Amino acid sequence: MAVGPTLAVIGLLCLQGSLAVGSAENNVAFKLFSQLSSAEHTQPQLNYPGFPYRYAGQQANATPECFRIGNGRTMKSQAEFVAAINNRTTTWKAGVNPKRNDQYRPGVLSDYSMQYQLPKGFVLNKYEEPLPISFDARQKWTYCPSINTVRNQGCCDSSYAVAAVSTMTDRWCVHSDGKSQFGFGAFDVLSCCHRCGFGCDGGVPDAVWHYWVENGITSGGAFGSNEGCQSYPFDVCRKADEPTNVPLCRRSCQPGYNFTYVEDKHYGRVAYTVPNDEERIMYELYNFGPVQTSFTMFTDFVQYKSGVYHHTFGLRVGTHSVKVIGWGEENNVKFWLCANSWGAAWGEAGFFKIVRGENHLNVEANVITGLPLFR
């Protein structure tokens, strides 16, 4: 029998370095991230390569109708771009998603992430049974509806935060055996965690997980839902130039909520990276719940409709972060099953599959996760 999540605290995990555990100043994790609280890192000066063109299908000074695919080639319509992809790919199908390409946003500051990497974790014992050929976390933990929930980051480059809190929500449910359905929200991260990034201009996933362990994160539902302490501050993206001014940090919950900001904070016990190893990622996912990963995003990914995504052509947009909930094979092609944060109208009802086992676009090199702290 595979080891269950309730046994997955520290006994199964050994770290190369240290875990980000608790708040004790004498542990290595605290020292590792102490720089994040320093004045020079509170508002870091960053030459983010995403500016001035960080949005899918668009390059600086390009008209909205142009789809640049590199090597000086420009396609004049989305339909032409989609047709060109489908003529070259065999594992997935492109299509026209309901929004303009520049309304689908990434949100990871990959060049800055190297400074804030969590320590690596690895499983000590041998796998007790072979992992299945396919796995879907929604089917194993049916009492956790959040696993099947697709969030919408809107026009905000916040995938670093949205994917993190979505994964935390799932793991909170999984490790409580469904007894606690606490929905972590991204508002607290975007507004109050200055070391996590630049709000809607991207951020660092590892820093979000460290914030969970050190500071806790409040609850929050979708925009306008009035769910939780602080609802997500942005609606769905209706036009590319919508303002995304992140609200100032507000250490209070919305009117009518039954808990204070401090009371609502829920914490992680440990945060760590999963080694760049297909089987170890599968083991982590199968036993302990969904994980977060980030990968290099190109313009063709925005056109994804079905199948197993493998980059075909197009310009690099940036780095995007998502939640991984399973794996499988389709037409003899291995894949990871992921939940995106662009709403349920994109892709396969908000989900997608991406090639597994070859670290395609670094999808297996950037897996991070953590375990909840129950008090």
mmCIF file of C-alpha atoms in Angstrom:
data_model
loop_
_atom_site.group_PDB
_atom_site.id
_atom_site.type_symbol
_atom_site.label_atom_id
_atom_site.label_comp_id
_atom_site.label_asym_id
_atom_site.label_seq_id
_atom_site.Cartn_x
_atom_site.Cartn_y
_atom_site.Cartn_z
ATOM 1 C CA MET A 1 0.000 0.000 0.000
ATOM 2 C CA ALA A 2 1.305 3.453 -0.863
ATOM 3 C CA VAL A 3 2.094 5.759 2.007
ATOM 4 C CA GLY A 4 -0.865 8.050 2.707
ATOM 5 C CA PRO A 5 -0.700 11.829 3.102
ATOM 6 C CA THR A 6 -1.235 11.658 6.854
ATOM 7 C CA LEU A 7 2.198 10.026 7.191
ATOM 8 C CA ALA A 8 3.877 12.573 4.987
ATOM 9 C CA VAL A 9 5.102 15.050 7.511
ATOM 10 C CA ILE A 10 8.847 14.996 8.069
ATOM 11 C CA GLY A 11 9.516 11.284 8.420
ATOM 12 C CA LEU A 12 9.330 10.617 4.695
ATOM 13 C CA LEU A 13 11.182 13.730 3.688
ATOM 14 C CA CYS A 14 14.867 14.469 3.891
ATOM 15 C CA LEU A 15 16.241 17.688 2.529
ATOM 16 C CA GLN A 16 19.434 18.629 0.821
ATOM 17 C CA GLY A 17 20.059 21.671 2.977
ATOM 18 C CA SER A 18 16.995 22.485 5.031
ATOM 19 C CA LEU A 19 13.246 22.703 4.931
ATOM 20 C CA ALA A 20 11.421 25.978 5.145
ATOM 21 C CA VAL A 21 9.811 25.022 8.444
ATOM 22 C CA GLY A 22 8.249 27.160 11.123
ATOM 23 C CA SER A 23 9.511 30.540 12.203
ATOM 24 C CA ALA A 24 12.596 29.753 14.307
ATOM 25 C CA GLU A 25 15.367 32.160 13.413
ATOM 26 C CA ASN A 26 18.090 29.591 14.023
ATOM 27 C CA ASN A 27 17.004 27.185 11.303
ATOM 28 C CA VAL A 28 18.757 27.218 7.953
ATOM 29 C CA ALA A 29 15.564 28.004 6.060
ATOM 30 C CA PHE A 30 15.161 31.235 7.975
ATOM 31 C CA LYS A 31 18.703 32.248 7.080
ATOM 32 C CA LEU A 32 18.116 31.208 3.472
ATOM 33 C CA PHE A 33 15.217 33.610 3.157
ATOM 34 C CA SER A 34 16.284 36.324 5.599
ATOM 35 C CA GLN A 35 17.426 38.405 2.650
ATOM 36 C CA LEU A 36 13.826 38.614 1.479
ATOM 37 C CA SER A 37 12.948 40.836 4.411
ATOM 38 C CA SER A 38 15.851 43.229 3.952
ATOM 39 C CA ALA A 39 15.218 46.704 2.645
ATOM 40 C CA GLU A 40 17.139 46.119 -0.566
ATOM 41 C CA HIS A 41 14.893 43.181 -1.443
ATOM 42 C CA THR A 42 11.578 44.713 -0.379
ATOM 43 C CA GLN A 43 11.425 46.720 -3.593
ATOM 44 C CA PRO A 44 14.052 45.056 -5.810
ATOM 45 C CA GLN A 45 15.106 46.777 -8.988
ATOM 46 C CA LEU A 46 14.400 44.323 -11.727
ATOM 47 C CA ASN A 47 14.932 44.486 -15.455
ATOM 48 C CA TYR A 48 12.067 42.157 -16.266
ATOM 49 C CA PRO A 49 12.579 40.879 -19.821
ATOM 50 C CA GLY A 50 8.808 40.646 -20.304
ATOM 51 C CA PHE A 51 8.523 44.404 -20.779
ATOM 52 C CA PRO A 52 7.496 45.879 -23.135
ATOM 53 C CA TYR A 53 6.074 42.754 -24.737
ATOM 54 C CA ARG A 54 5.123 40.109 -22.256
ATOM 55 C CA TYR A 55 1.739 39.147 -23.583
ATOM 56 C CA ALA A 56 0.935 36.277 -25.892
ATOM 57 C CA GLY A 57 0.781 37.009 -29.595
ATOM 58 C CA GLN A 58 2.054 40.561 -29.188
ATOM 59 C CA GLN A 59 5.424 42.165 -29.624
ATOM 60 C CA ALA A 60 6.325 45.788 -29.006
ATOM 61 C CA ASN A 61 4.769 48.045 -31.656
ATOM 62 C CA ALA A 62 2.933 45.092 -33.212
ATOM 63 C CA THR A 63 -0.669 45.495 -34.264
ATOM 64 C CA PRO A 64 -3.214 43.278 -32.439
ATOM 65 C CA GLU A 65 -3.758 41.281 -35.641
ATOM 66 C CA CYS A 66 -0.141 40.244 -36.071
ATOM 67 C CA PHE A 67 1.163 36.923 -34.793
ATOM 68 C CA ARG A 68 4.928 36.855 -34.888
ATOM 69 C CA ILE A 69 6.417 33.361 -34.901
ATOM 70 C CA GLY A 70 10.104 34.186 -35.095
ATOM 71 C CA ASN A 71 12.648 34.320 -37.927
ATOM 72 C CA GLY A 72 11.010 37.488 -39.162
ATOM 73 C CA ARG A 73 7.758 35.716 -40.019
ATOM 74 C CA THR A 74 4.473 37.386 -39.161
ATOM 75 C CA MET A 75 0.999 35.935 -39.585
ATOM 76 C CA LYS A 76 -1.828 38.365 -40.100
ATOM 77 C CA SER A 77 -4.636 36.509 -38.367
ATOM 78 C CA GLN A 78 -5.241 34.182 -35.481
ATOM 79 C CA ALA A 79 -6.841 31.700 -37.872
ATOM 80 C CA GLU A 80 -3.642 31.601 -39.946
ATOM 81 C CA PHE A 81 -1.573 31.130 -36.805
ATOM 82 C CA VAL A 82 -3.801 28.261 -35.617
ATOM 83 C CA ALA A 83 -3.723 26.577 -39.026
ATOM 84 C CA ALA A 84 0.070 26.775 -39.145
ATOM 85 C CA ILE A 85 0.324 25.134 -35.723
ATOM 86 C CA ASN A 86 -2.064 22.333 -36.650
ATOM 87 C CA ASN A 87 -0.143 21.680 -39.866
ATOM 88 C CA ARG A 88 3.024 21.040 -37.891
ATOM 89 C CA THR A 89 1.939 19.382 -34.654
ATOM 90 C CA THR A 90 0.754 15.811 -34.191
ATOM 91 C CA THR A 91 0.171 15.506 -30.448
ATOM 92 C CA TRP A 92 -2.169 18.442 -29.819
ATOM 93 C CA LYS A 93 -4.700 20.691 -31.489
ATOM 94 C CA ALA A 94 -4.709 24.456 -31.562
ATOM 95 C CA GLY A 95 -7.844 26.524 -31.789
ATOM 96 C CA VAL A 96 -9.298 29.948 -31.181
ATOM 97 C CA ASN A 97 -9.903 30.528 -27.492
ATOM 98 C CA PRO A 98 -12.539 33.069 -26.445
ATOM 99 C CA LYS A 99 -10.194 35.960 -25.652
ATOM 100 C CA ARG A 100 -7.548 37.870 -27.526
ATOM 101 C CA ASN A 101 -4.095 36.385 -27.155
ATOM 102 C CA ASP A 102 -2.777 39.291 -25.107
ATOM 103 C CA GLN A 103 -5.483 38.667 -22.501
ATOM 104 C CA TYR A 104 -3.892 35.384 -21.432
ATOM 105 C CA ARG A 105 -1.151 36.306 -18.993
ATOM 106 C CA PRO A 106 1.872 34.505 -17.504
ATOM 107 C CA GLY A 107 3.337 35.836 -14.262
ATOM 108 C CA VAL A 108 6.629 34.274 -13.121
ATOM 109 C CA LEU A 109 9.810 36.326 -12.860
ATOM 110 C CA SER A 110 12.091 33.483 -13.888
ATOM 111 C CA ASP A 111 15.277 35.558 -13.919
ATOM 112 C CA TYR A 112 14.637 36.570 -10.320
ATOM 113 C CA SER A 113 13.464 33.161 -9.091
ATOM 114 C CA MET A 114 16.984 31.738 -8.822
ATOM 115 C CA GLN A 115 17.614 33.939 -5.780
ATOM 116 C CA TYR A 116 14.699 32.470 -3.840
ATOM 117 C CA GLN A 117 14.770 28.738 -4.457
ATOM 118 C CA LEU A 118 13.339 26.503 -1.764
ATOM 119 C CA PRO A 119 15.512 23.610 -0.576
ATOM 120 C CA LYS A 120 15.116 20.273 -2.319
ATOM 121 C CA GLY A 121 13.237 17.379 -0.796
ATOM 122 C CA PHE A 122 13.480 13.705 -1.616
ATOM 123 C CA VAL A 123 11.780 10.536 -0.445
ATOM 124 C CA LEU A 124 13.957 8.268 1.654
ATOM 125 C CA ASN A 125 12.217 4.931 1.309
ATOM 126 C CA LYS A 126 11.701 2.898 -1.839
ATOM 127 C CA TYR A 127 8.334 3.136 -3.515
ATOM 128 C CA GLU A 128 6.133 0.524 -1.912
ATOM 129 C CA GLU A 129 4.196 -0.275 -5.057
ATOM 130 C CA PRO A 130 4.451 0.604 -8.748
ATOM 131 C CA LEU A 131 2.876 3.896 -9.677
ATOM 132 C CA PRO A 132 -0.144 3.617 -11.991
ATOM 133 C CA ILE A 133 0.103 4.343 -15.703
ATOM 134 C CA SER A 134 -2.400 7.147 -15.257
ATOM 135 C CA PHE A 135 -3.535 9.174 -12.282
ATOM 136 C CA ASP A 136 -6.039 11.967 -11.676
ATOM 137 C CA ALA A 137 -6.085 13.579 -8.229
ATOM 138 C CA ARG A 138 -9.750 14.489 -8.706
ATOM 139 C CA GLN A 139 -10.628 10.811 -8.708
ATOM 140 C CA LYS A 140 -8.499 9.854 -5.700
ATOM 141 C CA TRP A 141 -9.558 12.708 -3.442
ATOM 142 C CA THR A 142 -13.170 13.083 -4.475
ATOM 143 C CA TYR A 143 -13.922 14.921 -1.228
ATOM 144 C CA CYS A 144 -11.728 17.824 -2.365
ATOM 145 C CA PRO A 145 -13.725 19.751 -5.011
ATOM 146 C CA SER A 146 -11.045 22.435 -5.157
ATOM 147 C CA ILE A 147 -8.848 20.110 -7.233
ATOM 148 C CA ASN A 148 -11.361 20.417 -10.071
ATOM 149 C CA THR A 149 -11.748 24.179 -9.654
ATOM 150 C CA VAL A 150 -10.232 26.373 -12.374
ATOM 151 C CA ARG A 151 -9.332 29.855 -11.185
ATOM 152 C CA ASN A 152 -9.140 32.969 -13.346
ATOM 153 C CA GLN A 153 -6.252 35.384 -12.855
ATOM 154 C CA GLY A 154 -7.819 37.969 -15.162
ATOM 155 C CA CYS A 155 -5.538 40.578 -16.734
ATOM 156 C CA CYS A 156 -3.113 40.250 -13.831
ATOM 157 C CA ASP A 157 0.270 38.553 -14.334
ATOM 158 C CA SER A 158 -0.299 36.583 -11.141
ATOM 159 C CA SER A 159 0.028 32.905 -12.040
ATOM 160 C CA TYR A 160 2.894 32.658 -9.538
ATOM 161 C CA ALA A 161 0.415 33.425 -6.740
ATOM 162 C CA VAL A 162 -2.795 31.922 -8.119
ATOM 163 C CA ALA A 163 -1.248 28.523 -8.878
ATOM 164 C CA ALA A 164 0.376 28.495 -5.444
ATOM 165 C CA VAL A 165 -2.766 29.201 -3.421
ATOM 166 C CA SER A 166 -4.751 26.784 -5.580
ATOM 167 C CA THR A 167 -2.246 24.022 -4.791
ATOM 168 C CA MET A 168 -2.226 24.942 -1.099
ATOM 169 C CA THR A 169 -6.020 24.722 -1.029
ATOM 170 C CA ASP A 170 -5.929 21.220 -2.474
ATOM 171 C CA ARG A 171 -3.233 20.041 -0.100
ATOM 172 C CA TRP A 172 -5.042 21.476 2.912
ATOM 173 C CA CYS A 173 -8.075 19.404 1.986
ATOM 174 C CA VAL A 174 -6.091 16.262 1.133
ATOM 175 C CA HIS A 175 -4.121 16.259 4.378
ATOM 176 C CA SER A 176 -7.221 16.888 6.474
ATOM 177 C CA ASP A 177 -8.971 13.957 4.760
ATOM 178 C CA GLY A 178 -11.564 16.418 3.497
ATOM 179 C CA LYS A 179 -12.508 17.635 6.963
ATOM 180 C CA SER A 180 -11.225 21.162 6.315
ATOM 181 C CA GLN A 181 -12.132 22.955 3.080
ATOM 182 C CA PHE A 182 -10.104 26.146 3.442
ATOM 183 C CA GLY A 183 -9.782 28.112 0.224
ATOM 184 C CA PHE A 184 -6.547 30.097 0.182
ATOM 185 C CA GLY A 185 -6.796 33.379 -1.699
ATOM 186 C CA ALA A 186 -4.264 35.285 -3.796
ATOM 187 C CA PHE A 187 -5.255 38.740 -2.491
ATOM 188 C CA ASP A 188 -3.074 38.452 0.603
ATOM 189 C CA VAL A 189 -0.076 37.370 -1.485
ATOM 190 C CA LEU A 190 -0.464 40.052 -4.148
ATOM 191 C CA SER A 191 -1.046 42.892 -1.693
ATOM 192 C CA CYS A 192 0.932 42.035 1.432
ATOM 193 C CA CYS A 193 3.827 39.809 0.380
ATOM 194 C CA HIS A 194 6.202 42.379 -1.089
ATOM 195 C CA ARG A 195 9.034 39.868 -1.202
ATOM 196 C CA CYS A 196 6.897 37.580 -3.380
ATOM 197 C CA GLY A 197 7.061 39.860 -6.405
ATOM 198 C CA PHE A 198 5.418 42.859 -7.997
ATOM 199 C CA GLY A 199 1.720 42.123 -7.701
ATOM 200 C CA CYS A 200 0.316 41.992 -11.225
ATOM 201 C CA ASP A 201 3.734 42.361 -12.836
ATOM 202 C CA GLY A 202 4.876 38.874 -11.909
ATOM 203 C CA GLY A 203 6.499 37.209 -8.943
ATOM 204 C CA VAL A 204 8.401 34.257 -7.509
ATOM 205 C CA PRO A 205 6.484 31.038 -6.665
ATOM 206 C CA ASP A 206 9.095 29.828 -4.147
ATOM 207 C CA ALA A 207 8.723 33.047 -2.171
ATOM 208 C CA VAL A 208 4.943 32.538 -1.994
ATOM 209 C CA TRP A 209 5.406 29.112 -0.412
ATOM 210 C CA HIS A 210 7.892 30.543 2.057
ATOM 211 C CA TYR A 211 5.373 33.293 2.894
ATOM 212 C CA TRP A 212 2.813 30.556 3.616
ATOM 213 C CA VAL A 213 5.160 28.926 6.131
ATOM 214 C CA GLU A 214 6.411 32.118 7.775
ATOM 215 C CA ASN A 215 3.390 34.434 7.625
ATOM 216 C CA GLY A 216 0.366 32.359 6.719
ATOM 217 C CA ILE A 217 -2.143 33.208 3.982
ATOM 218 C CA THR A 218 -5.790 34.207 4.295
ATOM 219 C CA SER A 219 -8.800 32.737 2.518
ATOM 220 C CA GLY A 220 -10.472 34.225 -0.523
ATOM 221 C CA GLY A 221 -12.827 33.332 -3.342
ATOM 222 C CA ALA A 222 -13.194 34.561 -6.899
ATOM 223 C CA PHE A 223 -13.752 38.203 -7.789
ATOM 224 C CA GLY A 224 -17.068 39.468 -6.434
ATOM 225 C CA SER A 225 -17.820 36.226 -4.604
ATOM 226 C CA ASN A 226 -17.552 37.657 -1.071
ATOM 227 C CA GLU A 227 -16.120 34.280 -0.101
ATOM 228 C CA GLY A 228 -13.440 34.085 2.545
ATOM 229 C CA CYS A 229 -11.489 36.892 4.121
ATOM 230 C CA GLN A 230 -10.406 38.688 0.942
ATOM 231 C CA SER A 231 -11.831 37.923 -2.507
ATOM 232 C CA TYR A 232 -9.620 38.053 -5.597
ATOM 233 C CA PRO A 233 -9.387 41.719 -6.643
ATOM 234 C CA PHE A 234 -9.708 41.284 -10.430
ATOM 235 C CA ASP A 235 -12.530 40.158 -12.683
ATOM 236 C CA VAL A 236 -12.064 38.158 -15.877
ATOM 237 C CA CYS A 237 -9.926 39.892 -18.506
ATOM 238 C CA ARG A 238 -12.156 41.651 -21.058
ATOM 239 C CA LYS A 239 -9.554 43.820 -22.780
ATOM 240 C CA ALA A 240 -5.787 43.725 -22.766
ATOM 241 C CA ASP A 241 -5.244 47.195 -21.321
ATOM 242 C CA GLU A 242 -7.517 46.821 -18.311
ATOM 243 C CA PRO A 243 -5.956 48.412 -15.210
ATOM 244 C CA THR A 244 -4.601 45.926 -12.694
ATOM 245 C CA ASN A 245 -3.646 48.115 -9.789
ATOM 246 C CA VAL A 246 -3.135 45.817 -6.831
ATOM 247 C CA PRO A 247 -4.896 47.135 -3.708
ATOM 248 C CA LEU A 248 -2.731 48.238 -0.812
ATOM 249 C CA CYS A 249 -2.088 45.633 1.852
ATOM 250 C CA ARG A 250 -5.200 45.485 4.011
ATOM 251 C CA ARG A 251 -4.871 43.531 7.228
ATOM 252 C CA SER A 252 -8.596 43.143 7.667
ATOM 253 C CA CYS A 253 -11.262 40.879 6.219
ATOM 254 C CA GLN A 254 -14.234 41.995 4.174
ATOM 255 C CA PRO A 255 -17.357 43.079 6.082
ATOM 256 C CA GLY A 256 -19.516 40.232 7.329
ATOM 257 C CA TYR A 257 -16.714 37.678 7.512
ATOM 258 C CA ASN A 258 -16.631 35.840 10.830
ATOM 259 C CA PHE A 259 -12.887 35.978 11.502
ATOM 260 C CA THR A 260 -10.252 38.667 11.750
ATOM 261 C CA TYR A 261 -7.326 38.837 9.349
ATOM 262 C CA VAL A 262 -4.994 37.306 11.931
ATOM 263 C CA GLU A 263 -7.477 34.590 12.908
ATOM 264 C CA ASP A 264 -8.000 33.650 9.271
ATOM 265 C CA LYS A 265 -4.324 33.060 8.539
ATOM 266 C CA HIS A 266 -3.564 29.403 7.819
ATOM 267 C CA TYR A 267 0.033 28.216 7.661
ATOM 268 C CA GLY A 268 2.255 25.729 5.941
ATOM 269 C CA ARG A 269 4.468 23.414 7.952
ATOM 270 C CA VAL A 270 7.096 22.925 5.289
ATOM 271 C CA ALA A 271 7.826 24.090 1.744
ATOM 272 C CA TYR A 272 10.255 22.445 -0.671
ATOM 273 C CA THR A 273 11.116 21.728 -4.282
ATOM 274 C CA VAL A 274 10.627 18.306 -5.814
ATOM 275 C CA PRO A 275 13.714 17.024 -7.667
ATOM 276 C CA ASN A 276 13.749 17.145 -11.451
ATOM 277 C CA ASP A 277 12.824 13.487 -11.731
ATOM 278 C CA GLU A 278 9.682 12.179 -13.411
ATOM 279 C CA GLU A 279 9.077 9.308 -10.985
ATOM 280 C CA ARG A 280 9.688 11.394 -7.884
ATOM 281 C CA ILE A 281 7.235 14.018 -9.079
ATOM 282 C CA MET A 282 4.680 11.280 -9.719
ATOM 283 C CA TYR A 283 5.266 9.793 -6.265
ATOM 284 C CA GLU A 284 4.854 13.190 -4.624
ATOM 285 C CA LEU A 285 1.650 13.862 -6.509
ATOM 286 C CA TYR A 286 0.189 10.393 -5.967
ATOM 287 C CA ASN A 287 0.770 10.314 -2.217
ATOM 288 C CA PHE A 288 0.606 13.904 -1.072
ATOM 289 C CA GLY A 289 -1.525 15.854 -3.550
ATOM 290 C CA PRO A 290 -1.195 18.375 -6.397
ATOM 291 C CA VAL A 291 2.001 20.341 -6.955
ATOM 292 C CA GLN A 292 2.894 23.652 -8.580
ATOM 293 C CA THR A 293 5.228 24.002 -11.523
ATOM 294 C CA SER A 294 6.391 26.725 -13.905
ATOM 295 C CA PHE A 295 7.442 26.436 -17.536
ATOM 296 C CA THR A 296 8.553 28.598 -20.434
ATOM 297 C CA MET A 297 5.505 29.929 -22.245
ATOM 298 C CA PHE A 298 5.349 30.574 -25.991
ATOM 299 C CA THR A 299 2.607 32.114 -28.080
ATOM 300 C CA ASP A 300 1.395 28.774 -29.408
ATOM 301 C CA PHE A 301 0.445 27.622 -25.887
ATOM 302 C CA VAL A 302 -2.267 30.271 -25.777
ATOM 303 C CA GLN A 303 -3.976 28.519 -28.719
ATOM 304 C CA TYR A 304 -4.129 25.126 -26.957
ATOM 305 C CA LYS A 305 -7.487 23.334 -27.249
ATOM 306 C CA SER A 306 -6.808 19.612 -26.764
ATOM 307 C CA GLY A 307 -4.211 16.850 -26.819
ATOM 308 C CA VAL A 308 -0.707 16.787 -25.351
ATOM 309 C CA TYR A 309 0.961 20.161 -25.730
ATOM 310 C CA HIS A 310 4.475 20.251 -27.161
ATOM 311 C CA HIS A 311 5.893 23.615 -28.209
ATOM 312 C CA THR A 312 5.666 23.990 -31.983
ATOM 313 C CA PHE A 313 6.695 27.564 -32.798
ATOM 314 C CA GLY A 314 6.069 31.144 -31.756
ATOM 315 C CA LEU A 315 7.709 33.789 -29.631
ATOM 316 C CA ARG A 316 8.641 33.316 -26.007
ATOM 317 C CA VAL A 317 6.163 35.166 -23.820
ATOM 318 C CA GLY A 318 7.676 34.541 -20.408
ATOM 319 C CA THR A 319 7.286 31.946 -17.680
ATOM 320 C CA HIS A 320 3.894 30.667 -16.577
ATOM 321 C CA SER A 321 2.922 28.793 -13.413
ATOM 322 C CA VAL A 322 0.218 26.121 -13.107
ATOM 323 C CA LYS A 323 -1.029 23.320 -10.858
ATOM 324 C CA VAL A 324 -0.253 19.686 -11.725
ATOM 325 C CA ILE A 325 -2.990 17.214 -10.727
ATOM 326 C CA GLY A 326 -2.112 14.005 -12.548
ATOM 327 C CA TRP A 327 -0.493 12.170 -15.428
ATOM 328 C CA GLY A 328 -1.251 9.665 -18.160
ATOM 329 C CA GLU A 329 -0.666 8.654 -21.761
ATOM 330 C CA GLU A 330 -2.527 9.680 -24.890
ATOM 331 C CA ASN A 331 -1.753 8.041 -28.226
ATOM 332 C CA ASN A 332 1.461 6.667 -26.677
ATOM 333 C CA VAL A 333 2.550 10.150 -25.600
ATOM 334 C CA LYS A 334 3.145 10.612 -21.868
ATOM 335 C CA PHE A 335 1.704 13.754 -20.295
ATOM 336 C CA TRP A 336 1.195 15.756 -17.126
ATOM 337 C CA LEU A 337 -2.389 16.815 -16.418
ATOM 338 C CA CYS A 338 -2.500 20.447 -15.298
ATOM 339 C CA ALA A 339 -4.994 23.078 -14.188
ATOM 340 C CA ASN A 340 -4.428 26.503 -15.711
ATOM 341 C CA SER A 341 -5.654 29.820 -14.262
ATOM 342 C CA TRP A 342 -7.209 31.365 -17.359
ATOM 343 C CA GLY A 343 -10.796 30.353 -16.665
ATOM 344 C CA ALA A 344 -12.828 27.336 -17.722
ATOM 345 C CA ALA A 345 -13.395 28.584 -21.291
ATOM 346 C CA TRP A 346 -9.724 28.119 -22.206
ATOM 347 C CA GLY A 347 -8.253 24.779 -23.308
ATOM 348 C CA GLU A 348 -9.969 21.616 -22.080
ATOM 349 C CA ALA A 349 -12.394 23.299 -19.660
ATOM 350 C CA GLY A 350 -9.465 25.160 -18.117
ATOM 351 C CA PHE A 351 -7.141 22.133 -17.997
ATOM 352 C CA PHE A 352 -4.385 20.999 -20.349
ATOM 353 C CA LYS A 353 -1.875 18.216 -20.895
ATOM 354 C CA ILE A 354 1.834 18.755 -21.501
ATOM 355 C CA VAL A 355 4.574 16.306 -22.503
ATOM 356 C CA ARG A 356 5.955 14.320 -19.565
ATOM 357 C CA GLY A 357 9.367 12.789 -18.965
ATOM 358 C CA GLU A 358 11.641 15.051 -20.993
ATOM 359 C CA ASN A 359 11.550 18.246 -18.920
ATOM 360 C CA HIS A 360 9.858 19.995 -21.809
ATOM 361 C CA LEU A 361 10.142 23.772 -21.356
ATOM 362 C CA ASN A 362 11.520 23.082 -17.849
ATOM 363 C CA VAL A 363 8.148 21.814 -16.643
ATOM 364 C CA GLU A 364 9.822 19.163 -14.455
ATOM 365 C CA ALA A 365 12.662 21.367 -13.207
ATOM 366 C CA ASN A 366 10.441 23.837 -11.349
ATOM 367 C CA VAL A 367 8.129 21.689 -9.215
ATOM 368 C CA ILE A 368 7.457 23.047 -5.722
ATOM 369 C CA THR A 369 4.975 22.239 -2.986
ATOM 370 C CA GLY A 370 4.555 21.968 0.770
ATOM 371 C CA LEU A 371 2.655 20.435 3.658
ATOM 372 C CA PRO A 372 0.021 22.211 5.769
ATOM 373 C CA LEU A 373 0.315 22.995 9.457
ATOM 374 C CA PHE A 374 -2.748 21.999 11.477
ATOM 375 C CA ARG A 375 -3.057 23.605 14.899
#
